[in-house]
Tab-separated table of C-alpha atoms and ligand atoms in Angstrom:
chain	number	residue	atom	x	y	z
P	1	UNK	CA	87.477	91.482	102.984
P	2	UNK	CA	88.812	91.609	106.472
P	3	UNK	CA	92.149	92.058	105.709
P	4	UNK	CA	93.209	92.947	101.992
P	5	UNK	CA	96.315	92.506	99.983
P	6	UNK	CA	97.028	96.137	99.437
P	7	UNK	CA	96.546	99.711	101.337
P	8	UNK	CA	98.168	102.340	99.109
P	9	UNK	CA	100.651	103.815	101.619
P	10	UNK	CA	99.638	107.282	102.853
P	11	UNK	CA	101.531	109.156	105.295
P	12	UNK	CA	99.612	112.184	106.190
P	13	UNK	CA	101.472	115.097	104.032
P	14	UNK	CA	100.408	114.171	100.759
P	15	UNK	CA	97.344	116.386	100.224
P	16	UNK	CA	98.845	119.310	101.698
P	17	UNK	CA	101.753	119.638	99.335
P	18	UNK	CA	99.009	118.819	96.480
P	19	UNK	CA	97.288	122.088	97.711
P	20	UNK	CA	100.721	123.505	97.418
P	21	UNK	CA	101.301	122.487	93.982
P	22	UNK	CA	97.972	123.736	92.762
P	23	UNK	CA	98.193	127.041	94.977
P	24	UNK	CA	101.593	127.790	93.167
P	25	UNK	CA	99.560	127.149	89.806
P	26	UNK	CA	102.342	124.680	88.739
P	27	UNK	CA	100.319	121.473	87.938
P	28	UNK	CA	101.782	120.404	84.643
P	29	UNK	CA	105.344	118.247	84.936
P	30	UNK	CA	108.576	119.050	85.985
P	31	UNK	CA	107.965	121.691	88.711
P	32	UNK	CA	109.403	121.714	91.866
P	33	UNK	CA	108.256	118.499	93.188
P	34	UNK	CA	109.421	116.794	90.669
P	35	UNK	CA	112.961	118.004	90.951
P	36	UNK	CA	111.876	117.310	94.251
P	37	UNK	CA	111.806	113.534	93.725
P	38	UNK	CA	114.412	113.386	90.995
P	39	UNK	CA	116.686	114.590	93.597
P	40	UNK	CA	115.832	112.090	96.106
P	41	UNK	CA	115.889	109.285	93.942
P	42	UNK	CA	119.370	110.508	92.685
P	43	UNK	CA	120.629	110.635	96.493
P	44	UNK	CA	118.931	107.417	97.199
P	45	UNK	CA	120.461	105.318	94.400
P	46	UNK	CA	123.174	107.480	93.448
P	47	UNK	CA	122.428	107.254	89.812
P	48	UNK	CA	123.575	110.277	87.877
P	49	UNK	CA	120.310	110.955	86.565
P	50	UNK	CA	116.529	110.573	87.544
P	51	UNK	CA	113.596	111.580	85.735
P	52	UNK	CA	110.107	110.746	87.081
P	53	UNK	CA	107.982	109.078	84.577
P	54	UNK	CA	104.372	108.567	84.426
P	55	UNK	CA	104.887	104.468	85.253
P	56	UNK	CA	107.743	102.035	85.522
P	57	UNK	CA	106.431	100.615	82.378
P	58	UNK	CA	106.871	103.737	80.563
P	59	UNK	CA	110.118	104.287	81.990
P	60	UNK	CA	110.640	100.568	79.732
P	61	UNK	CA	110.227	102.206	77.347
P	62	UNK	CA	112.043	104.840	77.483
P	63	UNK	CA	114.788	102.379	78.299
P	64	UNK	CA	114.060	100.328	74.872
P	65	UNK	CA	114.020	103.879	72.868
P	66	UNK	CA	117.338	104.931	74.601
P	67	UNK	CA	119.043	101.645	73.816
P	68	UNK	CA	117.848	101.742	70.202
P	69	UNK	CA	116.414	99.139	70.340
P	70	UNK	CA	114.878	97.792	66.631
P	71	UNK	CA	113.287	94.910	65.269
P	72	UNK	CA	114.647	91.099	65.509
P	73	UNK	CA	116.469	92.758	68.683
P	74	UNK	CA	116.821	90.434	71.283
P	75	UNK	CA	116.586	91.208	75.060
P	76	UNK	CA	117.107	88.504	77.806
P	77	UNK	CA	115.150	88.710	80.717
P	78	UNK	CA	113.221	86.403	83.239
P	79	UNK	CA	109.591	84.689	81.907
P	80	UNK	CA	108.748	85.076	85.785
P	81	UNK	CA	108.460	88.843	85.671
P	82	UNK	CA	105.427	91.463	85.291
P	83	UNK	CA	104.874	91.961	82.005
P	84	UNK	CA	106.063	95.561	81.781
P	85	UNK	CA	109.374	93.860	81.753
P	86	UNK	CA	109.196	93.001	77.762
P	87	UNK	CA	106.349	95.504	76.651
P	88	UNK	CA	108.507	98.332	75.921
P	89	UNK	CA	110.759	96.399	74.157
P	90	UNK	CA	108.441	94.486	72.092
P	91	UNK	CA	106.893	97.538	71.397
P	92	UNK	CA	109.566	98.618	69.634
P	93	UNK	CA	110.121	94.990	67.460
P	94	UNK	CA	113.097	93.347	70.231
P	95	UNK	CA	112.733	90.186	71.342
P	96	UNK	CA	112.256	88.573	74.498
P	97	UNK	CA	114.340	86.055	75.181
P	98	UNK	CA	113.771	84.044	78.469
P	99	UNK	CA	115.575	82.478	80.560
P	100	UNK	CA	114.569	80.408	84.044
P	101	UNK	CA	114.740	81.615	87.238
P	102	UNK	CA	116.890	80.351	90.418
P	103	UNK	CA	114.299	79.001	92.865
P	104	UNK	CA	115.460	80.679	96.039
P	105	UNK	CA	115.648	84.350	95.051
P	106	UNK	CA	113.114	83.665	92.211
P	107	UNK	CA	115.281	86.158	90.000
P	108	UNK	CA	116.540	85.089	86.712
P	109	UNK	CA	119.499	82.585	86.763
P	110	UNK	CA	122.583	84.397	86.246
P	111	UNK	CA	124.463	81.475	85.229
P	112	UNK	CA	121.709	80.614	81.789
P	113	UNK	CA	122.216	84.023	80.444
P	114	UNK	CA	125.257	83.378	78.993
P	115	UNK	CA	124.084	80.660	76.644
P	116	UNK	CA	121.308	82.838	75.281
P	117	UNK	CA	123.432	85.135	73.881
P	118	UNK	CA	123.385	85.544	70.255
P	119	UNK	CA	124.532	88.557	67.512
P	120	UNK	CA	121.521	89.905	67.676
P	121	UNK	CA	121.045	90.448	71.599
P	122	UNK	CA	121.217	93.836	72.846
P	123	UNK	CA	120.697	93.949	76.619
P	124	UNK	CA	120.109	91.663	79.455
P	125	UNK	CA	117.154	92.906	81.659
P	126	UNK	CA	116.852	91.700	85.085
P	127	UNK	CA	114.143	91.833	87.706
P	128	UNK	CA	115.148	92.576	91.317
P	129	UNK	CA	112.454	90.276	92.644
P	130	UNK	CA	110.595	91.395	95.815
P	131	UNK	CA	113.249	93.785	96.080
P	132	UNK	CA	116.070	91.408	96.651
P	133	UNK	CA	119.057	91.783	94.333
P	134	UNK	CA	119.809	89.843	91.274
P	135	UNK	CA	123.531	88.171	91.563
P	136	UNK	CA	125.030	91.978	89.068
P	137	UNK	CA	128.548	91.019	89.679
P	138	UNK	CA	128.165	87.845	87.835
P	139	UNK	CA	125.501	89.613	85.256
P	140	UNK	CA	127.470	93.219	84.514
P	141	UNK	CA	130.823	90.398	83.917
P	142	UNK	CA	128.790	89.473	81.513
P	143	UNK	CA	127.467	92.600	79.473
P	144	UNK	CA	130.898	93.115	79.696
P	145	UNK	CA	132.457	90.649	77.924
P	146	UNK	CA	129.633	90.936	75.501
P	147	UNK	CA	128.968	94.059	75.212
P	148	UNK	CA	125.417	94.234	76.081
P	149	UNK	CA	123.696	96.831	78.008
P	150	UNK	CA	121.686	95.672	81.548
P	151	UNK	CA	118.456	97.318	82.282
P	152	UNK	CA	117.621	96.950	85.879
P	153	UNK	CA	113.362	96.511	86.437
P	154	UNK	CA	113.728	97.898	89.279
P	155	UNK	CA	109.824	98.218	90.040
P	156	UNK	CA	109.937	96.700	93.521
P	157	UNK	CA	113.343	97.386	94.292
P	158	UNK	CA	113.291	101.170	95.701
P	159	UNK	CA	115.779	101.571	98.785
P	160	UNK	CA	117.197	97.848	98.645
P	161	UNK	CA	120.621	96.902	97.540
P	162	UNK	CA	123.206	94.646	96.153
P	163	UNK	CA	126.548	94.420	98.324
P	164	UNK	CA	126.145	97.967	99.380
P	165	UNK	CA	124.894	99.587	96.064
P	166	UNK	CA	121.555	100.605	95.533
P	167	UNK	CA	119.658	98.593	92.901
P	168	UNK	CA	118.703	100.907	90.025
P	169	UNK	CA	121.734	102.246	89.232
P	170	UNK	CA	124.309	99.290	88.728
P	171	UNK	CA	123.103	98.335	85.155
P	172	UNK	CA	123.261	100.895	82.408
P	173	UNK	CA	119.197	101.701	83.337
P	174	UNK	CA	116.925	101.383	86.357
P	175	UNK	CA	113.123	101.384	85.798
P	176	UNK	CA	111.261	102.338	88.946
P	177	UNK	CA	107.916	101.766	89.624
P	178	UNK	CA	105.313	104.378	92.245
P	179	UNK	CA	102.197	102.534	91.336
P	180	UNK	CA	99.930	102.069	94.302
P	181	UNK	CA	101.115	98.486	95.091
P	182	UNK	CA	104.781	99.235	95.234
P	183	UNK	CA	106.851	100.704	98.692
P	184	UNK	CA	105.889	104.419	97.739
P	185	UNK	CA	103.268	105.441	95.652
P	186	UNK	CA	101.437	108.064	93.788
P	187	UNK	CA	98.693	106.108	92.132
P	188	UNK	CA	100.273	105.784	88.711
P	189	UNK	CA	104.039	106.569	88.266
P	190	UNK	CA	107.743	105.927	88.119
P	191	UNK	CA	111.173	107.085	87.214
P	192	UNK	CA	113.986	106.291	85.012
P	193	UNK	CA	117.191	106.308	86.309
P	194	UNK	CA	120.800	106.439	84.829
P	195	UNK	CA	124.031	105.275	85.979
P	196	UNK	CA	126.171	107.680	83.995
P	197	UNK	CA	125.468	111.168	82.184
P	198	UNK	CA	125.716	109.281	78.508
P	199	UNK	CA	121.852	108.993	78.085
P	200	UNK	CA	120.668	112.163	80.129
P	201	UNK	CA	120.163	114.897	76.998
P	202	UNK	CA	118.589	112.389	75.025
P	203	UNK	CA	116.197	110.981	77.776
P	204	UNK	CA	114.964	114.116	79.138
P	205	UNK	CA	114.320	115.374	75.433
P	206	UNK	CA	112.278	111.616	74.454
P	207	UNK	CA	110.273	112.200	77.755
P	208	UNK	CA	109.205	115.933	76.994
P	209	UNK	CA	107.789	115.163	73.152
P	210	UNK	CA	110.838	115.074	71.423
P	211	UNK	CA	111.770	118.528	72.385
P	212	UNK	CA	114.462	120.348	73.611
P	213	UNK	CA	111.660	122.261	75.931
P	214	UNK	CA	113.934	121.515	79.373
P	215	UNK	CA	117.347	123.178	77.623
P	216	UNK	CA	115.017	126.325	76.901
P	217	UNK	CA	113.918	126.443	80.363
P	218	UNK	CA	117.325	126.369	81.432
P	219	UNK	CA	117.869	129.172	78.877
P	220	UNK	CA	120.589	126.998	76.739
P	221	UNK	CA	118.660	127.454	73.505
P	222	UNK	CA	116.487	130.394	72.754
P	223	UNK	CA	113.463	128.744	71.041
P	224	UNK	CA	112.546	124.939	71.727
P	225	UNK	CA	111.497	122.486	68.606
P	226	UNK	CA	110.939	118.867	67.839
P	227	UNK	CA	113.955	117.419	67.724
P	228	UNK	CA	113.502	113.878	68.048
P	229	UNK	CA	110.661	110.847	68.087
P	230	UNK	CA	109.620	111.454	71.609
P	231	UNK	CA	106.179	110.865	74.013
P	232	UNK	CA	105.002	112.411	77.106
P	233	UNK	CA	106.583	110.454	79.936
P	234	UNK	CA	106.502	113.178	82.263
P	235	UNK	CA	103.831	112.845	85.059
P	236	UNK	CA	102.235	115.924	86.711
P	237	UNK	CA	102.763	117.770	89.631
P	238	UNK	CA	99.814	116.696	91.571
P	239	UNK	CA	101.596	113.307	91.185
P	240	UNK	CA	104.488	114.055	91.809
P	241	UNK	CA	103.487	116.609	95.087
P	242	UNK	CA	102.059	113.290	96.358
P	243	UNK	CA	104.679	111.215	96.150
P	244	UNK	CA	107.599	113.584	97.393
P	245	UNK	CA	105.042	113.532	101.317
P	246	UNK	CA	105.875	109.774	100.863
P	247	UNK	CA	110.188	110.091	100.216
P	248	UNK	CA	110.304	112.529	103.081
P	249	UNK	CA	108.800	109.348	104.898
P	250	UNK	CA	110.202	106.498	103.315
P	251	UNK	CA	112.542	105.818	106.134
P	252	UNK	CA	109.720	104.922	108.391
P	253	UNK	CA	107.777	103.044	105.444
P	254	UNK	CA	110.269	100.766	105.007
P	255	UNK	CA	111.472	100.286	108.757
P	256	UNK	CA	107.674	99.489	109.369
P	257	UNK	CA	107.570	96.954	106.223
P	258	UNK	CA	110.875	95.391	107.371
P	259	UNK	CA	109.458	95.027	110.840
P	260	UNK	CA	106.181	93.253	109.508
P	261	UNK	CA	108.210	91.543	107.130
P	262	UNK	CA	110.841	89.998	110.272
P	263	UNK	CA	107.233	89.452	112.240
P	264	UNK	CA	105.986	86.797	109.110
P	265	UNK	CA	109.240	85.528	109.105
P	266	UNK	CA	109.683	84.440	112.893
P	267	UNK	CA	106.277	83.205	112.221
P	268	UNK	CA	106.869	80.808	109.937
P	269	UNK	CA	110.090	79.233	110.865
P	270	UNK	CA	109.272	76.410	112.325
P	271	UNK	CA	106.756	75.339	109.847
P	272	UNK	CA	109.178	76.153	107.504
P	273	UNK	CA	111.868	73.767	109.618
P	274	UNK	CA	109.206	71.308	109.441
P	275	UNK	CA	109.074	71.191	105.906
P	276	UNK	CA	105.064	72.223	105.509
P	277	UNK	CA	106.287	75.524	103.676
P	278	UNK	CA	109.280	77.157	102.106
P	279	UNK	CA	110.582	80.969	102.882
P	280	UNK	CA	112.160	83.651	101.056
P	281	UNK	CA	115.336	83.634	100.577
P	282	UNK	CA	117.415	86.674	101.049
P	283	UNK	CA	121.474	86.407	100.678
P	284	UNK	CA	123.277	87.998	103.066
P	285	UNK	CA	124.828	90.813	100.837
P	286	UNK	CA	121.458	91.645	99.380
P	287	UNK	CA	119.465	94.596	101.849
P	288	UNK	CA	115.602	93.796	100.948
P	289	UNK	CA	112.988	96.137	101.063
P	290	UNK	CA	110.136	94.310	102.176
P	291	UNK	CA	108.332	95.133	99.487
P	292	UNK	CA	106.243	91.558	99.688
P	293	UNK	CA	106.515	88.562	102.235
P	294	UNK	CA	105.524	85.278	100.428
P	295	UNK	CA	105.431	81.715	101.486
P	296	UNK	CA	106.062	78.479	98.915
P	297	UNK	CA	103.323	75.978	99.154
P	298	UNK	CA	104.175	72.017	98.404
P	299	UNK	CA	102.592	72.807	94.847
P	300	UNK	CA	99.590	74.509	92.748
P	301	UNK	CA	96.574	72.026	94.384
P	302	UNK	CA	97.777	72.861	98.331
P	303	UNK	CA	98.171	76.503	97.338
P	304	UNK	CA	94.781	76.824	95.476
P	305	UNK	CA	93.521	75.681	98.510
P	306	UNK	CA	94.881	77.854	101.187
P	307	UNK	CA	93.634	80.689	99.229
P	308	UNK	CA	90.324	79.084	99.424
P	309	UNK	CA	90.706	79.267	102.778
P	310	UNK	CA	91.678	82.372	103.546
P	311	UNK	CA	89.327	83.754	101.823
P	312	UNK	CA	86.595	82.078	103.771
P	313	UNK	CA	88.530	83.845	106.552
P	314	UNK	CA	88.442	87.076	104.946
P	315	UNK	CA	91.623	87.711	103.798
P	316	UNK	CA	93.119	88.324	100.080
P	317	UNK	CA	96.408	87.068	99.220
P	318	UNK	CA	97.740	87.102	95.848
P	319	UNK	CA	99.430	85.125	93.811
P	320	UNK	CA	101.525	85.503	90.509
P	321	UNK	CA	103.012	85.718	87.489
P	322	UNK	CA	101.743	83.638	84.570
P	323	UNK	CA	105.015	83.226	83.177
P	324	UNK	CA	105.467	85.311	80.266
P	325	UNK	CA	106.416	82.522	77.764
P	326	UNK	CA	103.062	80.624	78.393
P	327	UNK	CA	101.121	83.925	77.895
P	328	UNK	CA	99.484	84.647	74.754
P	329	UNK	CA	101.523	87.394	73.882
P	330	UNK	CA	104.844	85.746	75.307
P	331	UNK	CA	104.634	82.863	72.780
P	332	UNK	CA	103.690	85.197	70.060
P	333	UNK	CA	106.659	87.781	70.829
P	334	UNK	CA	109.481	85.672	72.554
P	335	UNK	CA	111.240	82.412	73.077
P	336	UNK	CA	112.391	80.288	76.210
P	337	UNK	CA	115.972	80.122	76.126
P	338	UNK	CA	116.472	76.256	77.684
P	339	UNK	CA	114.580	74.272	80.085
P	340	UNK	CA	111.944	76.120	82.536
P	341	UNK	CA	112.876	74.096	85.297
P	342	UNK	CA	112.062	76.702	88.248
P	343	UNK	CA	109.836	79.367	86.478
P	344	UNK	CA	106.532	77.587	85.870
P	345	UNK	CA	106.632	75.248	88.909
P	346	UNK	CA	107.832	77.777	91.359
P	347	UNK	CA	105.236	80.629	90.388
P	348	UNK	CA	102.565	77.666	90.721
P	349	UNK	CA	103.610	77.537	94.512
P	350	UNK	CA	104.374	81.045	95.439
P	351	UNK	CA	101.226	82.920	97.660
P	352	UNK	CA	102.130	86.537	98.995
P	353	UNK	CA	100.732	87.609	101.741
P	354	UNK	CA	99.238	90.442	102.455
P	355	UNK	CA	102.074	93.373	103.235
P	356	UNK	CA	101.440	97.085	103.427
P	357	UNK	CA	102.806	99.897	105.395
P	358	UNK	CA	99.587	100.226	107.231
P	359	UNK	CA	98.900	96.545	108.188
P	360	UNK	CA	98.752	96.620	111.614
P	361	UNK	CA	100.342	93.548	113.991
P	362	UNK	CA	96.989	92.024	115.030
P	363	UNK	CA	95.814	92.179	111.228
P	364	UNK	CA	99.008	90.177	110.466
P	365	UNK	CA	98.669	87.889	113.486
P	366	UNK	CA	95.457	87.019	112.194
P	367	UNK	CA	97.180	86.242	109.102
P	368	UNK	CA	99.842	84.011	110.887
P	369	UNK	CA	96.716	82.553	112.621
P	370	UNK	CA	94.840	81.392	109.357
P	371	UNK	CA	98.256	80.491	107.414
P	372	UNK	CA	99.099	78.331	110.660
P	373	UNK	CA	95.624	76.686	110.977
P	374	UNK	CA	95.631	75.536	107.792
P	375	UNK	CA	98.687	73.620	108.154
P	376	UNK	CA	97.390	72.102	111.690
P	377	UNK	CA	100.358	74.003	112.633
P	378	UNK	CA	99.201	76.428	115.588
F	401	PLP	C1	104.760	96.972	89.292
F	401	PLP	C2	105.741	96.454	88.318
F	401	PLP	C3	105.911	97.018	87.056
F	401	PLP	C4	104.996	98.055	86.481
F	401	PLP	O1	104.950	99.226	87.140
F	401	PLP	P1	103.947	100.376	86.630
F	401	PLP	O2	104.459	101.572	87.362
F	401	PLP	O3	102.580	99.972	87.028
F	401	PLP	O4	104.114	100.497	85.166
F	401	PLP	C5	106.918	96.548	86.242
F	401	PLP	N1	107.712	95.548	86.631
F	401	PLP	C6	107.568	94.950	87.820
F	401	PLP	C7	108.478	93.846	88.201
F	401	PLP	C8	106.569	95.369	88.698
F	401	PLP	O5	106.429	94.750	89.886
């Protein structure tokens, strides 16, 4: 390929403070980088608490353990969605209820969740998709009134917002996501965040075994046990040295992505005027992070092709989801709540293009170039 999807970002710091981390013989979790990283996450979402995780679908799971959640449990959340969405809840027996999506923002349809409510639901999870908030005024109104918890995926959401407040830490949980596709990456990693204090003993003891091993390291109990059914969330330093070289430079990651992002979006606008293609649509009180640019083809047959054809050009878009109630498991572990009006047909359109912090302009103009030519449109 020519041009491909996906670069991991890399900003130039990353193996030196990995040779730090290994130097100090501190490679196991929750060393200084990692407080490191909790911190900045903290400061950048203003959640009470952040814990680095080893993904954002572990961090799911710690959500689903957290929230109790138990068999026959039922969570709402979008079918259009990665499937670490409903794994940690399924995991533990809940229920994935799903609802359809709003074809602008492709995020789940604030006005359907109400109607899927039943005794036995627990939490609503939303997806900020493509890092563009979900309507949470409308949605925490809701868990209100019901009294249902709202887990944020907030997997592509890092630095974006919702009126002013950071995604992440509006809902009772934000799941994070550091995998090398996502804004800032270590490979393989994540974080859990918290709004409020409520959860933090309990999380940081689930994410270190089940033990109280962080209140003995802050010398609040003089011998540490197993205190609780935990698992080893925790990633390592090396990880987590790797990632902090990227937060010291997220600023110019995501002015660069927001730049490239603006660049597609001139682009397009008069095709999309024209009617050949749709655009994403951001509101105005919702600050993106770039994290992908897509287009909407007319339907599945025009957009099979123009991946056909940019791939004969060299270049790798991507498309997704399979919606999760059509997937095996999705039929086998949850129900559509209503009609899927939006979610099937608009994932059958969507294309993202390629979108990475080291995508240079005359990569992406080629990119314009192909999109363009297939639409006769230069
Ligand atoms: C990437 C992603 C995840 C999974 O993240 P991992 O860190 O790979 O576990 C979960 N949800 C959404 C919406 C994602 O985009």
């Amino acid at each position: 390929m020519k041009i491909n999807f996906n670069v991991p970002p890399y900003t130039g710091k990353e193996l030196e403070y990995i040779k730090q981390a290994v130097e100090d013989q501190k490679i196991c979790g929750d060393g200084d980088f990692t407080a490191r990283c909790n911190r900045w996450i903290e400061e950048r979402t203003g959640a009470a608490k952040a814990l680095l995780t080893t993904s954002c679908t572990h961090a799911t799971e710690m959500s689903a353990v957290l929230l109790n959640i138990g068999p026959s449990d039922e969570v709402i959340m979008p079918s259009y969605t990665f499937v670490s969405t409903a794994n940690g809840f399924v995991l533990r027996g809940g229920v994935p209820v799903f609802v359809d999506i709003r074809p602008d923002t492709m995020n789940m349809d604030e006005n359907l969740i109400e109607s899927a409510i039943t005794e036995k639901t627990k939490a609503i999870v939303v997806m900020h998709y493509a890092g563009v908030g979900c309507e949470m005024d409308a949605i925490m109104d809701i868990a209100k009134r019901h009294g249902l918890f709202v887990v944020e995926d907030a997997a592509q959401a890092i630095m974006a917002s919702y009126k002013g407040r950071p995604l992440g830490a509006i809902g009772d949980m934000g799941n994070f996501s550091f995998h090398e596709t996502k804004n800032l990456s270590c490979g393989e990693g994540g974080a859990l965040t918290l709004r409020d204090e409520r959860w933090a003993d309990q999380a940081v003891i689930i994410r270190e075994k089940g033990t109280n091993r962080t209140l003995y390291k802050m010398g609040k109990v003089d011998k540490y046990s197993w205190i609780a059914p935990g698992s080893s969330w925790l990633p390592s330093e090396l990880n987590a040295a790797y990632l902090f070289a990227q937060m010291e430079m997220a600023d110019f990651i995501n002015e660069r992505r927001l730049h490239l992002w603006e660049r597609y979006n001139e682009a397009f606008a008069e095709m999309s005027d024209s009617g050949l293609i749709e655009r994403p649509t951001v509101p105005e009180y919702c600050k993106h992070n770039a994290h992908m640019y897509y287009i909407k083809c007319r339907d599945f047959e025009e957009r099979k092709a123009l991946i056909e054809y940019l791939l004969s050009k060299e270049i790798l878009p991507a498309s997704h989801y399979i919606p999760l109630h059509s997937s095996k498991a999705g039929l086998l572990y949850g129900r559509f709540h209503g009609e899927d009006r939006y979610t099937t047909k608009e994932s059958e359109r969507l294309l993202r293009l390629p979108m990475y912090y080291a995508l240079t302009e005359e990569d992406q103009d080629e990119v314009i170039l192909r999109v363009k030519e297939f639409y006769n449109a230069v």
